[in-house]
XYZ file of C-alpha atoms in Angstrom:
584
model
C 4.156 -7.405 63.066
C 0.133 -7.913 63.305
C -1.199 -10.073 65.661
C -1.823 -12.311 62.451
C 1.575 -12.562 61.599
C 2.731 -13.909 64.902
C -0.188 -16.244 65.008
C 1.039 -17.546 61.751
C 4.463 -18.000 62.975
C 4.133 -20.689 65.535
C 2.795 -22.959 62.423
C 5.930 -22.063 60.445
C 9.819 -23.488 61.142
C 12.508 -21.433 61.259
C 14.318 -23.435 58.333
C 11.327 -22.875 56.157
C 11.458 -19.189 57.475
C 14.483 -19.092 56.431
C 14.137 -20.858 52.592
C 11.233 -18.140 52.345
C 13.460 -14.999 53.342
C 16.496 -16.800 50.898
C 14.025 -17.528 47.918
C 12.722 -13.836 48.544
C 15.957 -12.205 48.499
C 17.187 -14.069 45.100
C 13.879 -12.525 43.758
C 14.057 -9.072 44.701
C 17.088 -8.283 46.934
C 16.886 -6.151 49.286
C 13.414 -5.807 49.560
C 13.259 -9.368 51.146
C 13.007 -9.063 54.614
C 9.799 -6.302 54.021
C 8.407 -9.192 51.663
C 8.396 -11.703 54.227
C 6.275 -9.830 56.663
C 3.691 -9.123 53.905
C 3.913 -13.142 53.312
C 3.010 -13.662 56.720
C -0.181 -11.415 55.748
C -1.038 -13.893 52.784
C -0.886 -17.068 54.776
C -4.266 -17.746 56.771
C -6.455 -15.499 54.573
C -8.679 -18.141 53.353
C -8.560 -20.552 56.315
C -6.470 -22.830 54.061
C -4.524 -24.956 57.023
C -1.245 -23.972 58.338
C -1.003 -28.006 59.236
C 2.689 -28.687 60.872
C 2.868 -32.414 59.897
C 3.797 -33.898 56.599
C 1.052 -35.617 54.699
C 1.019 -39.711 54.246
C 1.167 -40.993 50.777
C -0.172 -38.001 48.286
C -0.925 -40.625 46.033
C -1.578 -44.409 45.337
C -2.432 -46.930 43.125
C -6.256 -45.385 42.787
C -5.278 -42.261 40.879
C -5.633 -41.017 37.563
C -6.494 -37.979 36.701
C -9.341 -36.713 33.711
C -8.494 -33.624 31.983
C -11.598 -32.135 30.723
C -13.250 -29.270 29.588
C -15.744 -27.583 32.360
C -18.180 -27.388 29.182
C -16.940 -30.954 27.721
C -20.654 -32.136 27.958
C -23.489 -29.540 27.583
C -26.758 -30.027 28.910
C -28.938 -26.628 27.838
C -31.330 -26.843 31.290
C -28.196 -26.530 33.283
C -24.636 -25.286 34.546
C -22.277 -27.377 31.961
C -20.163 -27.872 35.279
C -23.196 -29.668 36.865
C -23.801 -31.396 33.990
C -20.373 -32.634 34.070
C -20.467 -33.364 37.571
C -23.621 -36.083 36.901
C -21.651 -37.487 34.448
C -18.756 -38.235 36.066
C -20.049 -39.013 38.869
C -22.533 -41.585 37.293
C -19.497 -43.551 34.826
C -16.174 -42.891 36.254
C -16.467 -43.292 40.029
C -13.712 -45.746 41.237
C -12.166 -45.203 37.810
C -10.948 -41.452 37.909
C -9.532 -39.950 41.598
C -9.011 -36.402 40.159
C -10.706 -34.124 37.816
C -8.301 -31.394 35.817
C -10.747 -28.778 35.041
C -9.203 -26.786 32.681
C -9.405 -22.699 32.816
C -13.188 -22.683 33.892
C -12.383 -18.720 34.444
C -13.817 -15.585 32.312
C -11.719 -16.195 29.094
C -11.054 -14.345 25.746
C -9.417 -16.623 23.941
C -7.188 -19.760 23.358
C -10.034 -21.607 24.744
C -10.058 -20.292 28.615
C -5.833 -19.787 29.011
C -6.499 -16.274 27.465
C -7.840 -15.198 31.609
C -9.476 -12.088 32.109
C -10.533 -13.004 35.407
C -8.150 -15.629 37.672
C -11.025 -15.004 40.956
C -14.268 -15.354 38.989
C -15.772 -19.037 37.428
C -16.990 -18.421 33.936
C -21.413 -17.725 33.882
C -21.333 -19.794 30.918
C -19.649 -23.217 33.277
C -21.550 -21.829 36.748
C -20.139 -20.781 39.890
C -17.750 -21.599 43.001
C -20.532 -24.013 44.364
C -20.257 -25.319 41.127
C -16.884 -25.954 42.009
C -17.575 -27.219 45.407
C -19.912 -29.695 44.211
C -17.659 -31.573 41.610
C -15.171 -31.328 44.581
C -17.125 -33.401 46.780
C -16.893 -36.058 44.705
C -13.134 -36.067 43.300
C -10.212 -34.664 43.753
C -10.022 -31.304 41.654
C -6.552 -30.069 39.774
C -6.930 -26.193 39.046
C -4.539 -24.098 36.402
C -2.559 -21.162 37.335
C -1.694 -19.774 34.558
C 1.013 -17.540 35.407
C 2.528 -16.515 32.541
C 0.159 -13.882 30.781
C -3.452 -13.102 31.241
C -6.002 -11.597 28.579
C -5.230 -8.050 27.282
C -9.094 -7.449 28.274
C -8.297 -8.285 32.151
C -8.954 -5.350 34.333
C -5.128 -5.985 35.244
C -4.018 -4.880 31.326
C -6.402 -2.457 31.274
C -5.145 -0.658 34.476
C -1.921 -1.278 33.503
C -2.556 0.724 29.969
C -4.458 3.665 32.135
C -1.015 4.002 34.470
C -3.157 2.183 37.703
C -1.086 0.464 40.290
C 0.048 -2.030 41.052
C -1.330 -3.282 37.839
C 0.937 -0.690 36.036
C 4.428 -2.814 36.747
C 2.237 -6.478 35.991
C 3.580 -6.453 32.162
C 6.784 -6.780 30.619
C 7.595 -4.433 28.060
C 10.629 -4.592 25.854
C 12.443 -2.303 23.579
C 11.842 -3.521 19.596
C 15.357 -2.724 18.813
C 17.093 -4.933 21.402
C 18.254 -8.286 20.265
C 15.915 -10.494 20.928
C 17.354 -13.446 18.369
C 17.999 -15.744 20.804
C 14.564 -16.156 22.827
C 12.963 -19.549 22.623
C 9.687 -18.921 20.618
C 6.980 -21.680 21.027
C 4.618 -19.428 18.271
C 5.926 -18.111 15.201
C 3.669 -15.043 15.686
C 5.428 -11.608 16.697
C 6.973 -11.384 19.943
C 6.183 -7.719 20.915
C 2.958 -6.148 20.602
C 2.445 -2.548 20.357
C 0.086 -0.637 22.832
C -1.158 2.773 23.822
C -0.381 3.197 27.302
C -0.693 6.382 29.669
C 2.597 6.866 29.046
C 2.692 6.555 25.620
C 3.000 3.737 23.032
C 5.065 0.416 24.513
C 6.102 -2.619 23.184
C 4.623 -5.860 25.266
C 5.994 -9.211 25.286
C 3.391 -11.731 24.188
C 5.171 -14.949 23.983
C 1.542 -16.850 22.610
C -1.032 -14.324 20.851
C -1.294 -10.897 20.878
C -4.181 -11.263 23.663
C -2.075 -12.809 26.205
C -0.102 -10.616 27.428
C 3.138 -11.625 29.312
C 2.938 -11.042 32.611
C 6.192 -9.377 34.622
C 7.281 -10.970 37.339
C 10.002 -8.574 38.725
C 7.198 -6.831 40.244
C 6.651 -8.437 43.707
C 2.792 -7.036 43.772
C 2.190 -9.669 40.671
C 3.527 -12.379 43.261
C 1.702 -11.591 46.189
C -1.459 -11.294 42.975
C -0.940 -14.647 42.391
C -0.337 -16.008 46.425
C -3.747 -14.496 46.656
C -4.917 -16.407 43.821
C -3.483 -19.672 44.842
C -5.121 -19.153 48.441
C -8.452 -18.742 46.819
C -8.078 -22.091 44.692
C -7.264 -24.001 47.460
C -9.831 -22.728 49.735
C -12.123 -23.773 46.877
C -10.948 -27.348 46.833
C -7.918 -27.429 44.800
C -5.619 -30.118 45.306
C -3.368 -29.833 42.433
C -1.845 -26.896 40.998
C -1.077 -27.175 37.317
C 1.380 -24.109 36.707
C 0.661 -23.812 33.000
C 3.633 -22.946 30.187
C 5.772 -22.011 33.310
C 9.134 -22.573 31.456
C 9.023 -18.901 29.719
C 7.748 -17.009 32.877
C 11.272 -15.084 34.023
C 12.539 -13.090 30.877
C 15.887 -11.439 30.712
C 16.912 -9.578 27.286
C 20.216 -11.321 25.987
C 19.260 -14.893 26.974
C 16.694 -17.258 25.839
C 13.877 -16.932 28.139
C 13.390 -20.312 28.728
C 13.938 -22.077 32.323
C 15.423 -18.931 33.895
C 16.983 -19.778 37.229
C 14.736 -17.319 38.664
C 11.725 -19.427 37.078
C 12.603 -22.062 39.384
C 13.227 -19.652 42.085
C 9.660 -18.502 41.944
C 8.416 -22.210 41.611
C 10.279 -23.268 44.922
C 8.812 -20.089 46.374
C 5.310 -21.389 45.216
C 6.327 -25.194 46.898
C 6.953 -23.610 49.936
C 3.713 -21.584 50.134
C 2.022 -25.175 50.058
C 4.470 -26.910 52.409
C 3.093 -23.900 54.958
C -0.517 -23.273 54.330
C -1.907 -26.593 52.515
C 1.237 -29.485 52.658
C -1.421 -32.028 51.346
C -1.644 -30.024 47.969
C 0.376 -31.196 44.573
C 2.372 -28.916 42.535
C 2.223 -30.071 38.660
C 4.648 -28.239 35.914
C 3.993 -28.005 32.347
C 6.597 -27.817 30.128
C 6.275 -28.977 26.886
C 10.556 -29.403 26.135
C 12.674 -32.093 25.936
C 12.887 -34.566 29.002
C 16.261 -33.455 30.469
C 14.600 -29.771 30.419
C 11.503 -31.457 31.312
C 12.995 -33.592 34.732
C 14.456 -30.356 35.582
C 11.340 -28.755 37.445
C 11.677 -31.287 40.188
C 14.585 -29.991 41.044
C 16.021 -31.730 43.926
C 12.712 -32.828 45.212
C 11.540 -29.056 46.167
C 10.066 -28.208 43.408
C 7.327 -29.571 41.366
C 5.678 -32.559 42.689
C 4.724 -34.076 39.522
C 5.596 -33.497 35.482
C 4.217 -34.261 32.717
C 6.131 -36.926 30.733
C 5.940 -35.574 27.445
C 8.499 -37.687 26.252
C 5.905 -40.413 25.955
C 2.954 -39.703 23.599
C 5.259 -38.940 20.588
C 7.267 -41.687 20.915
C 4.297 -43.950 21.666
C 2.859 -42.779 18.605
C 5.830 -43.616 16.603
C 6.742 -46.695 17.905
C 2.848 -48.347 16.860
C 2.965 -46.586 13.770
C 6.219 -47.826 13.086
C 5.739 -51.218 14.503
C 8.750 -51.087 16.222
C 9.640 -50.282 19.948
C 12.950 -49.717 19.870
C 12.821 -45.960 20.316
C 10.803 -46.626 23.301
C 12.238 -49.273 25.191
C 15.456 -47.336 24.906
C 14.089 -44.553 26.252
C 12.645 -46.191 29.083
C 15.325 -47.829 30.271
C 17.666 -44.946 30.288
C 14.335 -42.960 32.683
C 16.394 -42.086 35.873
C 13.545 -41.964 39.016
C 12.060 -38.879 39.934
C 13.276 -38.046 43.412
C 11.680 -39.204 46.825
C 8.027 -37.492 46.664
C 8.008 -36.718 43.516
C 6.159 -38.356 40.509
C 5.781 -38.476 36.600
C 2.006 -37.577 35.002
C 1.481 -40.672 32.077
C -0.831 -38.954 29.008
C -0.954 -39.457 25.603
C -3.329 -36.313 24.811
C -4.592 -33.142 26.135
C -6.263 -30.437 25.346
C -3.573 -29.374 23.453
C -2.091 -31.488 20.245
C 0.464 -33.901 20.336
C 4.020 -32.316 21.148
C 7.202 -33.479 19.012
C 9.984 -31.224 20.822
C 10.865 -33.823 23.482
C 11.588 -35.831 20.894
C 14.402 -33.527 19.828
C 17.549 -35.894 20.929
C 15.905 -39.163 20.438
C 14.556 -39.230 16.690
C 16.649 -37.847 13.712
C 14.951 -34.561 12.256
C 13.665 -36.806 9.670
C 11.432 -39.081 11.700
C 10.000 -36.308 13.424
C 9.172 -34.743 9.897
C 7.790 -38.094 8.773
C 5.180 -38.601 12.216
C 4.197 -34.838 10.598
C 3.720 -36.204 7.667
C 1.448 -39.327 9.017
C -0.215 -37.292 10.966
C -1.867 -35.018 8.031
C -2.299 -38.191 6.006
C -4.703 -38.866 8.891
C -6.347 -35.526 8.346
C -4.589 -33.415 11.193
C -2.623 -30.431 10.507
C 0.832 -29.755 12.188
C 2.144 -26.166 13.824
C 5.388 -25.150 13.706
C 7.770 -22.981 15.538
C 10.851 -20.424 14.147
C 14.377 -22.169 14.833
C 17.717 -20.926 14.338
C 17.681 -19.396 11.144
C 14.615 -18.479 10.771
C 13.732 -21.944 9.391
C 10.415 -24.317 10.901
C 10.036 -27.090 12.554
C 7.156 -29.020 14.053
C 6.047 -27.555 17.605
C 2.885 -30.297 17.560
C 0.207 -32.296 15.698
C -2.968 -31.200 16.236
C -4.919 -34.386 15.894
C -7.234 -36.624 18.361
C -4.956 -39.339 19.429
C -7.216 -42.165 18.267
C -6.804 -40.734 14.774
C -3.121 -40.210 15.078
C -3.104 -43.852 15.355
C -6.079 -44.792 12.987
C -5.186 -46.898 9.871
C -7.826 -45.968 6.769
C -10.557 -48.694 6.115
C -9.558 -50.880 9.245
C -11.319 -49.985 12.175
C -10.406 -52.762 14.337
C -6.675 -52.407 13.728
C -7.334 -48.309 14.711
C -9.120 -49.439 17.844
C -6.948 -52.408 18.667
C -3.795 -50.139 17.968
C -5.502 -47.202 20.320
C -6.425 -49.760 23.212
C -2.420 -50.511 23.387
C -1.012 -47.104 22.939
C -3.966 -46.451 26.455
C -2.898 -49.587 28.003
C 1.185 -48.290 27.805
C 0.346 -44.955 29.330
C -1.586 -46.788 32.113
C 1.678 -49.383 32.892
C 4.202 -46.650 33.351
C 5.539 -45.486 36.838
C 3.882 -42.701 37.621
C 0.028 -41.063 37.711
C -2.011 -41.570 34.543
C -3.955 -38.587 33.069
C -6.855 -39.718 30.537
C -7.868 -36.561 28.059
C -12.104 -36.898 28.186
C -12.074 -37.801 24.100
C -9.467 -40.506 24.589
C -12.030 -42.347 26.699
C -14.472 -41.327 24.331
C -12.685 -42.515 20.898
C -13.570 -39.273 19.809
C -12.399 -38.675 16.121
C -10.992 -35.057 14.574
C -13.289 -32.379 14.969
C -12.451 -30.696 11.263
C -15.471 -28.821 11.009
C -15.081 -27.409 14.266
C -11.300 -26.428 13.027
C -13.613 -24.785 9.847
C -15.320 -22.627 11.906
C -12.315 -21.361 14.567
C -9.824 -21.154 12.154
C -7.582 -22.289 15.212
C -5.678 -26.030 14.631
C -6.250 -27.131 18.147
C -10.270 -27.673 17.956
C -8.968 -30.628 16.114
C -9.318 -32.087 19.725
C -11.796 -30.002 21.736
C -14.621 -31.276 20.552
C -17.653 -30.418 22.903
C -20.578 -33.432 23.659
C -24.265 -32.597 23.989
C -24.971 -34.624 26.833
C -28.467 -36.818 25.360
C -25.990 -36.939 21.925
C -23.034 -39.094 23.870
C -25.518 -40.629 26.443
C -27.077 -42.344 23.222
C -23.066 -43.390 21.939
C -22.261 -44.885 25.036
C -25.361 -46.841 25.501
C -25.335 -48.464 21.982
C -22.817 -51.368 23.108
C -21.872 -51.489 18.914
C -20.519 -47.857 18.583
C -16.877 -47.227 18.751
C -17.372 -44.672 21.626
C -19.026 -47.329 23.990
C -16.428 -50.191 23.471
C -13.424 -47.995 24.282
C -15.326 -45.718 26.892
C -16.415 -49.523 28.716
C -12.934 -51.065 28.214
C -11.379 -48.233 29.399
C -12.836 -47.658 32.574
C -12.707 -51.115 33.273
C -9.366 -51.577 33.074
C -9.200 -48.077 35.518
C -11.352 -49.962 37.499
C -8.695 -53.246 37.358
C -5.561 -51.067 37.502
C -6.725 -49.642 40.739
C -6.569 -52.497 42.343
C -3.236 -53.902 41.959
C -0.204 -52.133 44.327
C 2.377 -53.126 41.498
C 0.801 -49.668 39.400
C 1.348 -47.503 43.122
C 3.450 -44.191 41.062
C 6.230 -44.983 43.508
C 6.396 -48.898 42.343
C 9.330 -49.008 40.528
C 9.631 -50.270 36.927
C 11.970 -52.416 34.332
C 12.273 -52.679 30.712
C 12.879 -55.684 29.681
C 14.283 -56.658 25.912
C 11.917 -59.306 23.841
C 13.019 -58.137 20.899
C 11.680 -54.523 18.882
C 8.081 -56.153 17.868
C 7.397 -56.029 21.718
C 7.537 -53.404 24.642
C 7.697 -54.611 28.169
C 7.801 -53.260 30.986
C 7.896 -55.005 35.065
C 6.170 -53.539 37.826
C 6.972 -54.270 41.247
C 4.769 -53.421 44.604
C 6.861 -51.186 47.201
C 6.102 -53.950 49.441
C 7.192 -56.897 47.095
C 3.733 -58.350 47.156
C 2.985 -58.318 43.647
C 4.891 -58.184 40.193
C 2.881 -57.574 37.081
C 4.667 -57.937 33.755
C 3.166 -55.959 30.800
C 3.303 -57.008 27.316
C 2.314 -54.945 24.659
C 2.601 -56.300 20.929
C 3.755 -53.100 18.245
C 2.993 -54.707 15.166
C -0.289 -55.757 12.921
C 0.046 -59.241 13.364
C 0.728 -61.996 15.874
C 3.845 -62.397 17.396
C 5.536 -65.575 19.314
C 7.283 -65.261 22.422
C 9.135 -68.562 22.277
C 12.295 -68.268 24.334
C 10.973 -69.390 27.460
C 13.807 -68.518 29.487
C 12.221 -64.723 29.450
C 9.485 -65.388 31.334
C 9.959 -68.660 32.879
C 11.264 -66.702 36.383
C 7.932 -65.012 36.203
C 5.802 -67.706 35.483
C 7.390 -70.725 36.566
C 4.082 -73.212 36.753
C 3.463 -71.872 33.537
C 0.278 -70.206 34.408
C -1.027 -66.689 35.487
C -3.695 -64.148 35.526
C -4.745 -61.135 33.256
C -5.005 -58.421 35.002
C -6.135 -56.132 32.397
C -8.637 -58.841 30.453
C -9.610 -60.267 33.688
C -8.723 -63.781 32.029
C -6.723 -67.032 33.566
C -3.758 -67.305 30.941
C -1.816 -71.048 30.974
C 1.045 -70.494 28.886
C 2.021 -73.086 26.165
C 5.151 -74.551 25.678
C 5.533 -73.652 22.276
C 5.130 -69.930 23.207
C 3.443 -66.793 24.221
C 1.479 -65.569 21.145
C 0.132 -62.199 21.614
C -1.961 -61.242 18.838
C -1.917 -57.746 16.545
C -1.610 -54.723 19.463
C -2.415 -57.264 22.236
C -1.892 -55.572 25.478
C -1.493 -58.323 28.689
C -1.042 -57.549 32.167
C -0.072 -60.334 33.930
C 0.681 -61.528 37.355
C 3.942 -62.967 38.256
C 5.117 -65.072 40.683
C-alpha cells in the first residue's frame, strides 16, 4: 500500500476496518479486499479530519434547520447565495443553527435534483466561497443525490459514447422483463429508450426521463460519490441529506424499494463519516410510511436523523378536522429513535405535502378527502400507479399555510397555521422550517401557469427589496408570522426540555386538544404543550390533569412569553391556542 494508505491507517480501528471490508464484500464480493485499499486512497484527499474521538452532543436545544432555495431571495447586483447569506444572517441569527441549501449545483430540471454537475455550484447561485461564506455563519446541510443525475451530465453522456467508468454508472433494463411489482413514486414510464455506442438501451428512470437512474453495482459510481462526499465536507458540510435514497439498489423481480443492499451502501456511507469527519450528520429521505421510514436508522449505524413524515399529513388533518385523535394516537405509539440518533420535525418542503405515511393510519377515504380539501384550497394533488393499475395520492402540492387556510377568515388561517408551526416545534426531535412557512407565503398558481410542473405551487422565489418591504410593514401577514416565528425560535432555544434527546409524553385531554410533555435529560425543566384543534374555545376543567404540573396554580408561557395563573374554574385555551408552559 502507498505511504498514504498506511498513514491513514493509524487513524482507523481495526473493528471499523473490519465493518468496511464486511460492508464491501456484501456489495461486490470478491472484489472487497482490492476495494478497501482504494478506500484508503479516498480518505484524506480533501484534508477532511481522520479525528479518532467521538464527537460530544451533535445537537441541542439551539437547532433547527431552514430549508431554502440558494436563489429563495434574489437581489439582481449580486450572487443570490450572498444575497441569501445577508438575509439570514441579518433576521434569523440565534433562531436557525443550520441552513439546508437545496441542490445549488448545475441543474436541468426538477428544480436543481435533475444534477449535471455534483462538483460545480450553479453561476446563476455563485461559487464555493459562496459556500464558504454562508458557512461561516451556520451550519450548512448539503444533498447527495444519489439516485440519478441529469441525462445532460458529462457522466450520461460518456456513458452513451461507451467512456469509462461512466459507461457501467446507469442501470439499464430489458422492456420485456416483469417489472409489475416495482414501487413507482411517478406514474410516468419507467424505462427510457437511448442511443448508446452500443446500440439502443432501455434506462431506468424512476422520476423523469432526465434523471437517469444511476447503477450502483458498479463500484467506480461509489468511489464517484466518496469523492463527492469528501468535497462537500471539505466545503463545510455538516449534514448529508441522501435524497430519495429508498429506490437506489434495483433488482428485477422485487420491488425496488429499501433493498438490503440500500442500507448496505448507507452504513458504508456512515462509516466513511465515523473515519474521515465523525462530527458530520447523515439525514435520509424517504418519503414512505413510518415503519419503512424508522427503518434507515437501523440499529443506530445508519442514518443519524429522518425525516418524520408521518407528521405534516396528519397535522394537517387533525386541524382541519378539529380533532386530534389521529395524532395523539400516533404519538404515543412513536417508539425512540436509538441512542444518537434523532427525528427531523417539518411540516413543508420544497416538495408538497406527502400522504403515503399515512397509509396504515387513515382509511383510503380520509386520505382521498385531505385531497379533496386540499384543491378546494386551490392546490392540485399527484398521484402514483398502485396495484392494478389504479391511483392514489402520492402528495398535495400546496403551501402549507394554504393547506390550512379557511376562505374569508384570515385570522382563523393564521391562528390555525401558528398551531400546526408551534406542534412541529414541541416534538422530540430537530425542527426544519421550509423558508415560505416563515414567510406565510400563499400558492404560487401563476408560477404553476408558467412551469406546467405542480410543485411551484411552493417554490415561490422573493425579490429581496419586494419581501424586505412585507416584513417591515408590521400589518402584513408575512411580517406577523415571520416575527412570531422567529421569536418563538428564539424562546424555544432556550429551554433544555426541547434538547432532540428530551424525551416526550402524550397525554389524553380529550380529541379537541393535543398535548404533549417534555422533559430536560437532566430533569431540570418540564414544559407541557397545549395546543387547541378546534375553531373555538375550549375548557380544560378537570383539574386533576394538570394539577401535578402546576400545583400553586401558576406558571409561565414559554412560547407567549406571558405569566399564566390558572383559574379554578379551568384552563380555557382559545380557537388554535398554542401554550407552552412551565411545570413544576
Amino acid at each position: 500500500m502507498s505511504s498514504l494508505s498506511h498513514s491513514t491507517l493509524r487513524h482507523v480501528s481495526n473493528a471499523k476496518l473490519k465493518t468496511i471490508r464486511r460492508r464491501l464484500a456484501k456489495l461486490y464480493g470478491e472484489r472487497a479486499e482490492r476495494l478497501l485499499e482504494r478506500f484508503y486512497h479516498m480518505l484524506g484527499r480533501y484534508g477532511v479530519g481522520f479525528q479518532t474521538t467521538s464527537p460530544g452532543n451533535r445537537w441541542s436545544e439551539r437547532d433547527t434547520v431552514l430549508i431554502t432555495y440558494a436563489d429563495m431571495v434574489q437581489n439582481e447586483k449580486e450572487h443570490s447565495l450572498a444575497t441569501l447569506r445577508k438575509f439570514c444572517a441579518e433576521r434569523l441569527k440565534g433562531a436557525i443553527s443550520t441552513i439546508h441549501v437545496l441542490p445549488f449545483f448545475p441543474w436541468s430540471s426538477d428544480d436543481g435534483f435533475s444534477v449535471v454537475d455534483f462538483r460545480m455550484v450553479n453561476a446563476n447561485y455563485g461559487d464555493w466561497n459562496d459556500v464558504r461564506a454562508l458557512g461561516s455563519e451556520f451550519d450548512l446541510m448539503f444533498d447527495l443525490v444519489l439516485n440519478h443525475c441529469s441525462a445532460e451530465s458529462d457522466w450520461f453522456k460518456d456513458y452513451l459514447a461507451g467512456v469509462e467508468p461512466a459507461a457501467h454508472y446507469f442501470y439499464e433494463a430489458d422492456p420485456d422483463a416483469d417489472l409489475s411489482s416495482v414501487v413507482r413514486p411517478r406514474a410516468t414510464p419507467l424505462l427510457t429508450p437511448v442511443t448508446t455506442r452500443s446500440g439502443e438501451r432501455h434506462v431506468w428512470t424512476t422520476f423523469s426521463a432526465d434523471q437517469v437512474d444511476l447503477d450502483w453495482r458498479s463500484p467506480d459510481l461509489l468511489f464517484e460519490f466518496l469523492d463527492v462526499l469528501a468535497l462537500y465536507l471539505s466545503m463545510g458540510c455538516r449534514v448529508l441529506r441522501l435524497d430519495a435514497v429508498a429506490f437506489l439498489w434495483k433488482e428485477i423481480g422485487t420491488d425496488c424499494l429499501h433493498l438490503p443492499k440500500t442500507h448496505e451502501v448507507i452504513k458504508l456511507l456512515r462509516d466513511f463519516l465515523d473515519v474521515a469527519a465523525p462530527e458530520a450528520i447523515l439525514l435520509t429521505e424517504t418519503n414512505v410510511p413510518h415503519q419503512e421510514n424508522v427503518g434507515y436508522f437501523g440499529r443506530g449505524n445508519e442514518a443519524h436523523l429522518v425525516y418524520q413524515f408521518s407528521l405534516p399529513p396528519l397535522l394537517l388533518h387533525g386541524l382541519l378536522a378539529g380533532n386530534s385523535r389521529y395524532l395523539s394516537d400516533w404519538a404515543s405509539g412513536l417508539e425512540p429513535p436509538p441512542k444518537g440518533c434523532s427525528f427531523l420535525n417539518f411540516t413543508a418542503s420544497h416538495d408538497g405535502i406527502g400522504v403515503r405515511p399515512l397509509e396504515g393510519i387513515l382509511a383510503d377515504a380520509e386520505i382521498l378527502d385531505l385531497a379533496d380539501q386540499a384543491k378546494k384550497r386551490g392546490g392540485d394533488v399527484s398521484m402514483r400507479m398502485v396495484e392494478g393499475g389504479d391511483e392514489m395520492p402520492y402528495e398535495l402540492n400546496i403551501t402549507y399555510f394554504d393547506a390550512l387556510s379557511e376562505p374569508d377568515d384570515d385570522a382563523l388561517s393564521e391562528a390555525r397555521f401558528r398551531c400546526s408551526q408551534a406542534v412541529a416545534l414541541s416534538m422530540q426531535g430537530i425542527p426544519a422550517v421550509y423558508f415560505h412557512s416563515l414567510t406565510a407565503t400563499r400558492n404560487y398558481s401563476e408560477g404553476v401557469e408558467e412551469s406546467g410542473r405542480a410543485r411551484t405551487i411552493n417554490r415561490r422565489k422573493w425579490q429581496a427589496d419586494e419581501l424586505a418591504s412585507l416584513l417591515h410593514d408590521a400589518e402584513s401577514l408575512h411580517a406577523r408570522v415571520f416575527d412570531w416565528y422567529v421569536r418563538s425560535l428564539r424562546h424555544r432555544s432556550a429551554c433544555p426540555a426541547f434538547h432532540p434527546d428530551a424525551p416526550q409524553k402524550i397525554h389524553d385531554f380529550g380529541p379537541k386538544v393535543f398535548a404533549v410533555e417534555r422533559t430536560a435529560i437532566d430533569g431540570s425543566q418540564t414544559i407541557l404543550c397545549l395546543f387547541n384543534f378546534t375553531n373555538g374555545p375550549v375548557v380544560l376543567d378537570d383539574w386533576r390533569n394538570l394539577e401535578g404540573f402546576f400545583p400553586n396554580r401558576s406558571t409561565r408561557d414559554v412560547l407567549g412569553g406571558s405569566e399564566i395563573e390558572l383559574p379554578p374554574e379551568g384552563l380555557e385555551l382559545r380557537p388554535y391556542q398554542a401554550l407552552w408552559l412551565v411545570a413544576r
